[in-house]
Short mmCIF file of C-alpha atoms in Angstrom, two decimals:
data_model
loop_
_atom_site.label_atom_id
_atom_site.label_comp_id
_atom_site.label_asym_id
_atom_site.label_seq_id
_atom_site.Cartn_x
_atom_site.Cartn_y
_atom_site.Cartn_z
CA MET N 1 -30.22 11.24 -6.45
CA LYS N 2 -27.07 12.23 -4.57
CA LEU N 3 -25.03 10.13 -2.20
CA ASN N 4 -25.65 11.75 1.18
CA LEU N 5 -27.53 11.11 4.41
CA ASN N 6 -30.62 13.02 3.30
CA GLU N 7 -31.05 10.66 0.37
CA MET N 8 -30.61 7.40 2.31
CA LYS N 9 -34.37 6.69 2.27
CA ASN N 10 -34.37 6.82 -1.52
CA ILE N 11 -31.13 4.85 -1.80
CA LYS N 12 -32.67 2.07 0.29
CA ASN N 13 -35.32 1.65 -2.38
CA ILE N 14 -32.73 0.61 -4.97
CA SER N 15 -32.79 -3.18 -4.94
CA GLU N 16 -29.27 -3.45 -6.42
CA VAL N 17 -27.70 -1.49 -3.55
CA VAL N 18 -27.02 -2.91 -0.08
CA THR N 19 -27.47 -0.32 2.68
CA PRO N 20 -26.44 -0.30 6.36
CA ALA N 21 -28.57 -2.30 8.80
CA TYR N 22 -27.79 0.15 11.61
CA ASP N 23 -28.81 3.72 12.40
CA ILE N 24 -26.03 5.88 10.97
CA GLU N 25 -26.70 8.95 13.10
CA THR N 26 -26.71 6.88 16.31
CA VAL N 27 -23.39 5.26 15.39
CA LYS N 28 -21.88 8.67 14.69
CA GLU N 29 -23.16 10.02 17.99
CA ASN N 30 -21.73 7.02 19.86
CA THR N 31 -18.41 7.41 18.08
CA MET N 32 -17.92 11.09 18.85
CA LYS N 33 -18.83 10.50 22.51
CA ALA N 34 -16.57 7.49 23.00
CA PRO N 35 -14.29 6.93 19.98
CA LYS N 36 -12.61 3.56 19.63
CA TRP N 37 -10.92 3.73 16.24
CA LEU N 38 -8.95 6.54 14.58
CA HIS N 39 -7.42 5.98 11.16
CA PHE N 40 -4.85 7.93 9.13
CA GLY N 41 -5.02 7.63 5.35
CA ALA N 42 -8.34 8.33 3.63
CA GLY N 43 -7.59 6.46 0.41
CA ASN N 44 -9.40 3.79 -1.52
CA ILE N 45 -8.30 0.63 0.30
CA PHE N 46 -9.39 2.18 3.59
CA ARG N 47 -12.85 2.98 2.29
CA ALA N 48 -13.36 -0.28 0.41
CA TYR N 49 -11.90 -2.72 2.92
CA VAL N 50 -11.18 -1.28 6.37
CA GLY N 51 -14.49 0.55 6.38
CA LYS N 52 -16.21 -2.66 5.27
CA MET N 53 -14.74 -4.61 8.21
CA GLN N 54 -16.33 -2.23 10.69
CA GLN N 55 -19.54 -1.99 8.68
CA ASN N 56 -19.99 -5.76 8.89
CA LEU N 57 -19.50 -5.67 12.67
CA LEU N 58 -22.02 -2.84 12.97
CA ASN N 59 -24.52 -4.75 10.83
CA LYS N 60 -24.12 -7.76 13.12
CA GLY N 61 -24.57 -5.67 16.27
CA LEU N 62 -21.02 -6.51 17.40
CA GLU N 63 -19.97 -2.84 17.44
CA ASN N 64 -21.79 0.40 18.16
CA THR N 65 -19.16 2.91 17.00
CA GLY N 66 -17.59 3.70 13.65
CA ILE N 67 -14.22 4.95 12.41
CA ILE N 68 -12.88 8.51 12.36
CA VAL N 69 -10.47 9.11 9.49
CA ALA N 70 -7.79 11.77 9.19
CA GLU N 71 -5.80 12.63 6.07
CA SER N 72 -2.31 14.11 6.22
CA PHE N 73 -0.98 13.83 2.65
CA ASP N 74 -3.78 14.81 0.27
CA THR N 75 -6.42 16.75 2.15
CA GLU N 76 -8.33 17.55 -1.05
CA ILE N 77 -9.82 14.08 -0.63
CA ILE N 78 -11.65 15.31 2.46
CA ASP N 79 -13.02 18.41 0.72
CA LYS N 80 -13.93 16.81 -2.59
CA VAL N 81 -15.02 13.29 -1.64
CA TYR N 82 -15.80 12.87 2.05
CA LYS N 83 -17.58 16.09 3.02
CA PRO N 84 -19.85 16.40 -0.05
CA HIS N 85 -21.15 12.88 0.58
CA ASP N 86 -21.45 13.00 4.39
CA ASN N 87 -18.53 10.54 4.63
CA LEU N 88 -20.51 7.86 2.77
CA THR N 89 -18.84 5.65 0.17
CA LEU N 90 -20.28 3.46 -2.56
CA SER N 91 -18.28 0.24 -2.60
CA VAL N 92 -18.53 -1.65 -5.89
CA ILE N 93 -17.10 -5.18 -5.94
CA LEU N 94 -16.17 -6.34 -9.43
CA SER N 95 -16.53 -10.09 -9.92
CA LYS N 96 -14.72 -12.00 -12.64
CA ASP N 97 -18.09 -13.01 -14.10
CA GLY N 98 -18.96 -9.35 -14.70
CA ASN N 99 -21.38 -8.83 -11.80
CA PHE N 100 -21.12 -5.56 -9.86
CA SER N 101 -22.07 -5.72 -6.15
CA THR N 102 -22.83 -2.27 -4.74
CA GLU N 103 -22.99 -1.29 -1.06
CA VAL N 104 -23.17 1.98 0.85
CA ILE N 105 -20.37 2.06 3.45
CA ALA N 106 -21.36 4.31 6.36
CA SER N 107 -19.03 3.11 9.10
CA ILE N 108 -16.68 6.07 8.51
CA VAL N 109 -18.50 8.69 10.53
CA GLU N 110 -16.12 11.66 10.49
CA SER N 111 -13.29 12.90 8.26
CA LEU N 112 -10.57 15.29 9.37
CA LYS N 113 -7.48 17.05 8.06
CA ALA N 114 -4.38 16.35 10.11
CA ASP N 115 -3.03 19.86 9.62
CA THR N 116 -6.13 21.93 10.45
CA ASP N 117 -8.15 19.67 12.76
CA LYS N 118 -5.44 19.28 15.40
CA ASP N 119 -7.67 20.21 18.34
CA THR N 120 -10.31 17.66 17.34
CA LEU N 121 -7.65 14.97 16.95
CA LYS N 122 -6.30 15.79 20.41
CA GLU N 123 -9.73 15.35 21.97
CA ILE N 124 -10.11 12.01 20.20
CA VAL N 125 -6.77 10.63 21.43
CA LYS N 126 -7.48 11.79 24.98
CA ALA N 127 -10.50 9.48 25.11
CA PRO N 128 -9.70 6.41 27.26
CA THR N 129 -12.09 4.44 25.04
CA LEU N 130 -9.79 4.79 21.99
CA GLN N 131 -8.45 1.33 21.23
CA MET N 132 -6.37 1.89 18.14
CA ILE N 133 -4.92 4.25 15.60
CA SER N 134 -4.51 2.55 12.24
CA PHE N 135 -2.75 3.60 9.06
CA THR N 136 -2.91 3.24 5.29
CA ILE N 137 -0.33 5.89 4.40
CA THR N 138 1.85 3.80 2.01
CA GLU N 139 5.32 2.48 2.76
CA LYS N 140 7.03 5.85 2.46
CA GLY N 141 4.81 7.33 5.18
CA TYR N 142 6.93 5.63 7.85
CA ASN N 143 10.31 6.71 6.48
CA LEU N 144 12.15 9.36 8.46
CA LYS N 145 15.29 9.15 6.36
CA THR N 146 16.24 9.61 2.71
CA PRO N 147 17.66 6.69 0.69
CA ASN N 148 21.10 8.05 1.60
CA GLY N 149 20.42 7.38 5.27
CA GLU N 150 20.08 11.03 6.24
CA TYR N 151 17.06 12.44 8.04
CA MET N 152 14.57 14.18 5.76
CA LYS N 153 14.47 17.95 6.07
CA VAL N 154 10.92 17.86 7.43
CA ILE N 155 12.02 15.42 10.14
CA GLU N 156 15.03 17.57 11.05
CA GLU N 157 12.61 20.45 11.47
CA ASP N 158 10.26 18.32 13.56
CA PHE N 159 13.16 17.39 15.85
CA GLN N 160 14.05 21.04 16.36
CA ASN N 161 10.58 22.54 16.63
CA SER N 162 7.92 22.10 19.28
CA PRO N 163 5.89 18.86 18.94
CA GLU N 164 2.85 21.10 18.43
CA GLU N 165 4.36 22.20 15.12
CA ALA N 166 4.94 18.64 13.84
CA LYS N 167 4.52 18.21 10.08
CA HIS N 168 5.59 14.65 9.18
CA ILE N 169 2.79 12.13 9.76
CA MET N 170 4.90 10.09 12.20
CA SER N 171 5.72 13.26 14.16
CA ILE N 172 2.05 14.23 14.23
CA VAL N 173 1.15 10.79 15.59
CA THR N 174 3.95 10.92 18.18
CA ASN N 175 2.63 14.27 19.39
CA LEU N 176 -0.88 12.79 19.65
CA LEU N 177 0.57 9.98 21.74
CA TYR N 178 2.12 12.61 23.98
CA VAL N 179 -1.30 14.22 24.37
CA ARG N 180 -2.68 10.81 25.36
CA PHE N 181 0.21 10.27 27.75
CA LYS N 182 -0.48 13.58 29.51
CA ALA N 183 -4.20 12.73 29.67
CA GLY N 184 -3.63 9.55 31.67
CA ALA N 185 -1.34 7.32 29.57
CA THR N 186 -4.16 4.93 28.67
CA PRO N 187 -3.00 1.97 26.51
CA ILE N 188 -3.47 1.97 22.74
CA SER N 189 -2.43 0.06 19.61
CA LEU N 190 -0.89 1.62 16.51
CA VAL N 191 -1.83 -0.66 13.63
CA SER N 192 -0.20 -0.26 10.25
CA MET N 193 -2.35 -1.70 7.47
CA ASP N 194 0.15 -0.91 4.73
CA ASN N 195 1.81 -3.25 2.29
CA CYS N 196 5.31 -3.44 3.75
CA ALA N 197 7.29 -5.96 5.73
CA GLY N 198 7.28 -5.50 9.50
CA ASN N 199 4.90 -2.56 9.15
CA GLY N 200 4.20 -2.30 12.88
CA ASP N 201 7.92 -2.37 13.61
CA ARG N 202 8.35 0.56 11.25
CA VAL N 203 5.77 2.57 13.19
CA ARG N 204 7.51 1.73 16.48
CA THR N 205 10.96 2.64 15.15
CA ALA N 206 9.71 6.00 13.86
CA VAL N 207 7.78 6.90 17.03
CA LEU N 208 10.68 5.99 19.33
CA ASP N 209 13.19 7.88 17.18
CA ILE N 210 11.09 11.05 17.28
CA ALA N 211 10.36 10.66 21.00
CA GLU N 212 14.07 10.23 21.80
CA HIS N 213 14.93 13.44 19.95
CA TRP N 214 12.18 15.32 21.74
CA VAL N 215 13.42 14.05 25.10
CA GLU N 216 16.91 15.30 24.22
CA LYS N 217 15.48 18.72 23.35
CA GLY N 218 13.49 18.82 26.59
CA TYR N 219 10.15 18.96 24.78
CA VAL N 220 8.82 15.80 26.47
CA GLU N 221 9.58 13.87 29.65
CA LYS N 222 11.64 10.66 29.77
CA GLU N 223 8.52 9.00 31.11
CA PHE N 224 6.86 9.59 27.74
CA LEU N 225 9.62 7.66 26.02
CA ALA N 226 9.03 4.86 28.53
CA TYR N 227 5.31 4.97 27.71
CA VAL N 228 5.74 4.58 23.94
CA SER N 229 8.43 1.93 24.49
CA ASP N 230 6.25 -0.26 26.73
CA GLU N 231 4.11 -2.50 24.51
CA LYS N 232 1.74 -3.08 27.39
CA LYS N 233 0.95 0.61 26.99
CA VAL N 234 1.57 1.36 23.30
CA ALA N 235 1.53 -1.70 21.07
CA TYR N 236 2.64 -1.90 17.44
CA PRO N 237 1.15 -5.09 15.96
CA ILE N 238 2.32 -6.16 12.53
CA SER N 239 -0.17 -7.04 9.83
CA MET N 240 -0.66 -8.18 6.25
CA ILE N 241 -3.36 -6.65 4.08
CA ASP N 242 -4.39 -7.65 0.59
CA LYS N 243 -7.18 -6.25 -1.54
CA ILE N 244 -6.74 -4.72 -4.98
CA THR N 245 -8.48 -1.34 -5.10
CA PRO N 246 -7.61 0.34 -8.40
CA ARG N 247 -8.44 3.85 -9.48
CA PRO N 248 -12.16 4.52 -9.95
CA ALA N 249 -13.26 3.26 -13.36
CA GLU N 250 -15.48 4.89 -15.97
CA VAL N 251 -17.49 1.69 -16.41
CA VAL N 252 -18.34 1.72 -12.69
CA LYS N 253 -19.28 5.38 -12.84
CA GLU N 254 -21.71 4.56 -15.67
CA HIS N 255 -23.11 1.61 -13.70
CA LEU N 256 -23.88 3.85 -10.71
CA GLU N 257 -25.41 6.56 -12.88
CA LYS N 258 -27.76 3.96 -14.38
CA LEU N 259 -28.84 3.14 -10.83
CA GLY N 260 -29.80 6.80 -10.40
CA PHE N 261 -26.78 8.30 -8.62
CA GLU N 262 -25.55 11.81 -9.43
CA ASP N 263 -22.14 13.39 -8.79
CA MET N 264 -20.23 10.20 -9.55
CA ASN N 265 -17.48 12.09 -11.33
CA ILE N 266 -13.96 10.75 -11.03
CA VAL N 267 -11.86 13.28 -9.10
CA VAL N 268 -8.15 13.85 -9.72
CA THR N 269 -6.57 15.99 -7.00
CA SER N 270 -3.62 18.33 -7.45
CA LYS N 271 -1.46 15.58 -5.93
CA ASN N 272 -2.66 13.20 -8.64
CA THR N 273 -4.87 11.10 -6.38
CA TYR N 274 -7.66 9.39 -8.33
CA THR N 275 -10.80 9.19 -6.22
CA GLY N 276 -14.54 9.77 -6.20
CA ALA N 277 -17.75 9.02 -4.34
CA PHE N 278 -17.25 5.35 -5.15
CA VAL N 279 -14.47 2.79 -4.80
CA ASN N 280 -14.20 -0.20 -7.09
CA ALA N 281 -12.39 -3.28 -5.86
CA GLU N 282 -11.94 -6.99 -6.36
CA ALA N 283 -13.78 -9.55 -4.22
CA PRO N 284 -10.81 -11.41 -2.62
CA GLU N 285 -9.58 -9.79 0.59
CA TYR N 286 -7.18 -10.75 3.36
CA PHE N 287 -6.15 -9.02 6.57
CA VAL N 288 -3.95 -10.91 9.01
CA VAL N 289 -3.01 -9.01 12.17
CA GLU N 290 -1.02 -9.72 15.32
CA ASP N 291 -3.26 -9.93 18.38
CA LYS N 292 -1.65 -7.12 20.36
CA PHE N 293 -4.30 -4.69 21.57
CA PRO N 294 -3.73 -3.63 25.22
CA ASN N 295 -6.89 -1.49 25.33
CA GLY N 296 -9.18 -4.00 23.62
CA ARG N 297 -10.22 -4.23 19.98
CA PRO N 298 -13.15 -4.87 17.65
CA GLU N 299 -13.86 -8.55 16.98
CA LEU N 300 -12.45 -8.19 13.49
CA GLU N 301 -12.25 -11.93 12.93
CA LYS N 302 -16.06 -12.00 13.08
CA SER N 303 -16.43 -9.42 10.31
CA GLU N 304 -16.57 -12.07 7.57
CA ALA N 305 -14.08 -10.00 5.59
CA GLY N 306 -11.10 -12.32 5.33
CA VAL N 307 -9.65 -11.27 8.70
CA TYR N 308 -7.35 -13.43 10.82
CA VAL N 309 -6.23 -12.30 14.29
CA THR N 310 -3.27 -14.43 15.23
CA ASP N 311 0.29 -14.57 16.60
CA ARG N 312 3.26 -12.62 15.28
CA GLU N 313 5.00 -15.58 13.64
CA THR N 314 1.93 -16.43 11.56
CA VAL N 315 1.52 -12.81 10.47
CA GLU N 316 5.17 -12.62 9.46
CA LYS N 317 4.94 -15.79 7.40
CA THR N 318 1.72 -14.67 5.72
CA GLU N 319 3.10 -11.22 4.97
CA ARG N 320 6.34 -12.61 3.54
CA MET N 321 4.35 -15.10 1.49
CA LYS N 322 2.30 -12.33 -0.09
CA VAL N 323 4.80 -9.49 -0.32
CA THR N 324 7.89 -11.44 -1.37
CA THR N 325 6.41 -14.35 -3.32
CA CYS N 326 2.75 -14.71 -4.16
CA LEU N 327 1.45 -11.30 -5.20
CA ASN N 328 3.52 -8.14 -4.87
CA PRO N 329 6.57 -9.18 -6.92
CA LEU N 330 4.30 -10.47 -9.67
CA HIS N 331 2.33 -7.21 -9.58
CA THR N 332 5.49 -5.13 -9.95
CA THR N 333 6.68 -7.33 -12.81
CA LEU N 334 3.43 -6.87 -14.72
CA ALA N 335 3.46 -3.13 -13.97
CA VAL N 336 6.95 -2.40 -15.27
CA TYR N 337 6.63 -4.51 -18.40
CA GLY N 338 2.99 -3.56 -18.85
CA CYS N 339 4.08 0.07 -19.14
CA LEU N 340 6.89 -0.77 -21.57
CA LEU N 341 4.55 -2.79 -23.77
CA ASN N 342 1.66 -0.30 -23.45
CA GLU N 343 -0.72 -2.78 -21.85
CA LYS N 344 -3.68 -0.73 -20.64
CA THR N 345 -4.58 -2.84 -17.59
CA ILE N 346 -3.10 -5.51 -15.37
CA PHE N 347 -5.57 -7.90 -17.01
CA ASP N 348 -4.06 -7.04 -20.40
CA ALA N 349 -0.55 -7.51 -19.00
CA VAL N 350 -1.24 -10.94 -17.48
CA SER N 351 -2.92 -11.95 -20.74
CA ASN N 352 0.34 -11.27 -22.57
CA PRO N 353 1.86 -14.78 -22.95
CA TYR N 354 5.42 -13.60 -22.26
CA LEU N 355 4.50 -11.65 -19.13
CA ASN N 356 2.28 -14.50 -17.95
CA LYS N 357 5.18 -16.90 -18.28
CA LEU N 358 7.57 -14.47 -16.61
CA ILE N 359 5.46 -14.09 -13.46
CA LYS N 360 4.93 -17.84 -13.29
CA ASN N 361 8.67 -18.42 -13.55
CA ILE N 362 9.28 -15.92 -10.76
CA GLY N 363 6.43 -17.03 -8.51
CA TYR N 364 6.40 -20.80 -8.91
CA GLY N 365 9.98 -21.27 -10.12
CA GLU N 366 12.13 -18.92 -8.03
CA ALA N 367 10.23 -17.47 -5.07
CA LEU N 368 8.01 -20.38 -3.98
CA LYS N 369 11.12 -22.42 -3.18
CA VAL N 370 11.95 -20.20 -0.22
CA VAL N 371 8.49 -19.25 1.07
CA ASP N 372 7.68 -20.16 4.67
CA ASP N 373 4.19 -21.72 4.73
CA PRO N 374 1.98 -19.79 7.21
CA LYS N 375 -0.51 -22.70 7.32
CA ILE N 376 -3.61 -20.45 7.53
CA LEU N 377 -3.27 -19.81 3.78
CA SER N 378 -1.63 -22.05 1.16
CA PRO N 379 1.15 -20.26 -0.79
CA LYS N 380 0.58 -22.38 -3.91
CA ALA N 381 -3.19 -21.82 -3.80
CA PHE N 382 -2.59 -18.10 -3.21
CA ILE N 383 -0.46 -17.76 -6.36
CA ASP N 384 -3.01 -19.80 -8.30
CA GLU N 385 -5.77 -17.40 -7.26
CA VAL N 386 -3.63 -14.33 -7.96
CA ILE N 387 -2.67 -15.33 -11.49
CA ASN N 388 -5.77 -17.19 -12.62
CA GLU N 389 -8.53 -15.27 -10.84
CA ARG N 390 -7.41 -11.90 -9.55
CA PHE N 391 -5.05 -10.60 -12.22
CA ALA N 392 -7.22 -12.34 -14.81
CA ASN N 393 -10.33 -10.36 -13.80
CA LYS N 394 -10.90 -8.09 -16.81
CA PHE N 395 -13.42 -6.05 -14.82
CA ILE N 396 -10.70 -4.80 -12.45
CA PRO N 397 -9.46 -1.71 -14.31
CA ASP N 398 -6.12 -1.63 -12.54
CA GLN N 399 -3.43 0.14 -14.50
CA PRO N 400 0.26 -0.80 -14.67
CA GLU N 401 1.07 2.87 -14.08
CA ARG N 402 -0.55 2.78 -10.62
CA ILE N 403 1.36 -0.30 -9.57
CA ALA N 404 4.62 1.09 -10.99
CA THR N 405 4.44 4.04 -8.59
CA ASP N 406 7.29 4.14 -6.02
CA THR N 407 8.97 1.04 -7.44
CA SER N 408 12.30 2.05 -5.87
CA GLN N 409 10.64 1.70 -2.47
CA LYS N 410 9.31 -1.77 -3.27
CA VAL N 411 11.92 -3.86 -5.08
CA GLY N 412 14.06 -4.39 -1.98
CA ILE N 413 11.24 -6.20 -0.22
CA ARG N 414 9.43 -7.73 -3.17
CA PHE N 415 12.51 -9.34 -4.71
CA GLY N 416 15.40 -8.75 -2.32
CA GLU N 417 14.03 -11.06 0.36
CA THR N 418 14.02 -13.99 -2.08
CA ILE N 419 17.63 -13.27 -3.00
CA LYS N 420 18.57 -13.16 0.70
CA ALA N 421 16.84 -16.50 1.27
CA TYR N 422 18.87 -18.08 -1.55
CA LEU N 423 22.07 -16.66 -0.07
CA ALA N 424 21.18 -18.11 3.34
CA SER N 425 20.34 -21.55 1.93
CA ASP N 426 22.75 -24.47 1.80
CA GLU N 427 20.74 -26.06 -1.00
CA LEU N 428 19.98 -23.12 -3.31
CA ASN N 429 22.36 -21.10 -5.47
CA VAL N 430 21.72 -17.43 -6.20
CA GLU N 431 23.23 -18.04 -9.66
CA ASP N 432 20.05 -19.97 -10.49
CA ILE N 433 17.92 -16.82 -10.15
CA ARG N 434 17.44 -15.75 -13.75
CA TYR N 435 14.06 -14.03 -13.88
CA ILE N 436 14.24 -11.55 -11.00
CA PRO N 437 17.22 -9.87 -12.75
CA LEU N 438 15.00 -9.63 -15.82
CA VAL N 439 12.55 -7.54 -13.77
CA TYR N 440 15.35 -5.24 -12.57
CA ALA N 441 16.52 -4.78 -16.17
CA GLY N 442 12.97 -4.07 -17.29
CA TRP N 443 12.58 -1.47 -14.55
CA PHE N 444 15.71 0.37 -15.65
CA ARG N 445 14.57 0.19 -19.26
CA TYR N 446 11.21 1.66 -18.17
CA LEU N 447 13.00 4.52 -16.40
CA LEU N 448 14.27 5.75 -19.76
CA GLY N 449 10.70 6.92 -20.43
CA ILE N 450 10.55 5.24 -23.85
CA ASP N 451 8.26 2.32 -24.68
CA ASP N 452 9.16 -0.75 -26.74
CA ASN N 453 8.01 1.01 -29.89
CA GLY N 454 10.52 3.78 -29.34
CA ASN N 455 7.92 6.36 -28.31
CA GLU N 456 8.15 8.60 -25.26
CA ARG N 457 5.92 7.61 -22.36
CA SER N 458 5.28 8.82 -18.82
CA ILE N 459 7.05 7.45 -15.77
CA SER N 460 5.05 6.94 -12.59
CA PRO N 461 5.98 9.03 -9.54
CA ASP N 462 8.88 7.73 -7.47
CA PRO N 463 10.79 9.53 -4.67
CA MET N 464 14.10 8.41 -6.20
CA LEU N 465 13.22 9.13 -9.82
CA GLU N 466 15.41 12.20 -10.31
CA MET N 467 18.42 10.54 -8.73
CA LEU N 468 17.98 7.40 -10.82
CA LYS N 469 17.58 9.35 -14.05
CA GLU N 470 20.67 11.37 -13.25
CA LYS N 471 22.74 8.20 -12.71
CA MET N 472 21.46 6.86 -16.04
CA THR N 473 22.49 9.97 -17.98
CA GLY N 474 23.96 9.19 -21.39
CA ILE N 475 22.06 5.95 -22.02
CA GLU N 476 20.14 6.22 -25.30
CA PHE N 477 17.39 4.10 -26.79
CA GLY N 478 18.57 2.36 -29.96
CA LYS N 479 22.22 2.81 -29.01
CA PRO N 480 23.34 -0.02 -26.70
CA GLU N 481 26.90 1.24 -27.05
CA THR N 482 25.90 4.26 -24.91
CA TYR N 483 25.73 2.00 -21.89
CA LYS N 484 29.04 2.43 -20.12
CA GLY N 485 28.32 1.03 -16.66
CA GLN N 486 25.94 3.78 -15.54
CA LEU N 487 23.83 1.26 -13.58
CA ARG N 488 26.70 -0.12 -11.49
CA GLU N 489 26.41 2.33 -8.62
CA ILE N 490 22.64 1.86 -8.45
CA LEU N 491 22.96 -1.94 -8.52
CA LYS N 492 25.19 -1.78 -5.44
CA ASN N 493 22.60 0.21 -3.46
CA LYS N 494 21.31 -1.97 -0.62
CA MET N 495 18.74 0.69 0.26
CA ILE N 496 17.04 -0.03 -3.05
CA PHE N 497 17.57 -3.75 -3.62
CA GLY N 498 18.03 -5.06 -0.09
CA VAL N 499 21.38 -6.52 -1.18
CA ASP N 500 24.43 -5.36 -3.15
CA LEU N 501 23.66 -6.94 -6.52
CA GLU N 502 27.29 -6.69 -7.59
CA GLU N 503 28.41 -8.40 -4.40
CA VAL N 504 25.98 -11.30 -4.85
CA GLY N 505 26.93 -11.77 -8.49
CA MET N 506 23.70 -10.59 -10.11
CA ALA N 507 24.75 -7.21 -11.52
CA ASP N 508 26.32 -8.63 -14.71
CA ARG N 509 23.11 -10.45 -15.62
CA VAL N 510 20.99 -7.34 -15.04
CA GLU N 511 23.30 -5.29 -17.26
CA LYS N 512 23.28 -7.96 -19.98
CA TYR N 513 19.47 -8.04 -20.10
CA PHE N 514 19.27 -4.24 -19.98
CA VAL N 515 21.70 -3.66 -22.85
CA GLU N 516 19.78 -6.15 -25.00
CA MET N 517 16.61 -4.15 -24.35
CA LEU N 518 18.31 -0.99 -25.67
CA VAL N 519 18.81 -2.28 -29.22
CA GLY N 520 15.72 -0.63 -30.66
CA LYS N 521 12.07 -1.20 -31.46
CA ASP N 522 10.70 -4.50 -30.04
CA ALA N 523 13.95 -5.13 -28.15
CA VAL N 524 12.05 -5.65 -24.88
CA VAL N 525 9.73 -8.26 -26.40
CA ASN N 526 12.64 -9.94 -28.15
CA THR N 527 14.60 -10.12 -24.91
CA LEU N 528 11.63 -11.68 -23.13
CA LYS N 529 11.20 -14.21 -25.95
CA LYS N 530 14.89 -15.10 -25.81
CA TYR N 531 15.01 -15.81 -22.08
CA LEU N 532 11.54 -17.30 -21.64
CA VAL N 533 11.94 -20.07 -24.20
CA ASN N 534 12.45 -22.76 -21.58
#
């Protein structure tokens, strides 16, 4: 039995699988006639969580249209996962007790490629019914500039060329907004659902920057810039999203095959995206979004999917709580050290007594002191759930390597904001921060590509990897004397860390920890033991 629309009658006979309570073909027809929701980023969190939000509303009769998704980065996903399965997804929720809850998600009714389906995308954005364009394109999808502060080559080209030839995702979206502007300038919201601080502000900054350059070149009218600048016309709500959706797992594939499904193979694209007909995810889920939708919106708060629609201040507090204190910094810590210590999963990493103590010291001991309570969620309870329930779920096959991806793009937010809060406090002293520098040192040690046993190991993709490795030239495992200050320039980089670590007095401590980790076999574990004794 294959996962496609023709097999839905047979799939409905499987008692262990929840199927849609609505007519899929009718929803698709409604959507293509009067689209309300376009999304960019066809990855796992979109399918497992965003798609589920809309599915729940459709099941309740609170919506009659689905979501159209477009992919701009890895279009193989469309060819190898979406199209063969008629855009259906099997969502498998992995509970800590070992139960697998399986559901067919059918709310995603069409899948497109941003580079080849331009005409279809234009027709969609012309529709006055379109309420929002949302994104799960990762933090780097909003960046127009390199870490050195210069515009990326692709952006320079987008500035010079016609908007119709746009290549960067933010340029493509800005051109679609121009199409909408010319078709009547109907209001719309651009909703980032990515894990980064002020995500909506990042979208706005990128769109306005591109629009300003196009005005200067004479490609678009000044009135278009006014349109995208007016939040009564084009709104950019901020949000916080949280649901762990790791790479598809073999054990889940086997579970689905036992239920009778075929073609459940795990797909690895040429861009190293791990995907498949199914998505496995944890049960906890949170989406907190600013209520800024000038053309209306779905009643997401009624989706029974952990959604809160609220004011900007509450979103900001919730996002900071999660990204800078309660989850993301702990995740990065486990990822970096999990790779060094060859822990196979995040569950294995959090089960390591030294890493468990390290994340508790960072979360409860250093970061929680400066968190701003959002009230809708308790920061202390959130960390408790993260450490004791979510990371400790052995059925979530999340790998440290996945979380370690793009670490250079994450540390500034995940740890830098806590450092800034200490610097701004009259009561706290940045000198008292002892465990965040231990994470920085561990990250640099990881970048050597040698584990704690002295064996070579892979390094996860990172846009700054080559630059970082070049700066660290000459540092050798087992020879601490080869460290001659190579990290100093990196440690001063505010683009990476959010602050100048030398300026704030933290660089010496990072270097000290790092050099101790160079000594030889087991030096990483021994360093952790030494500084986690209290």
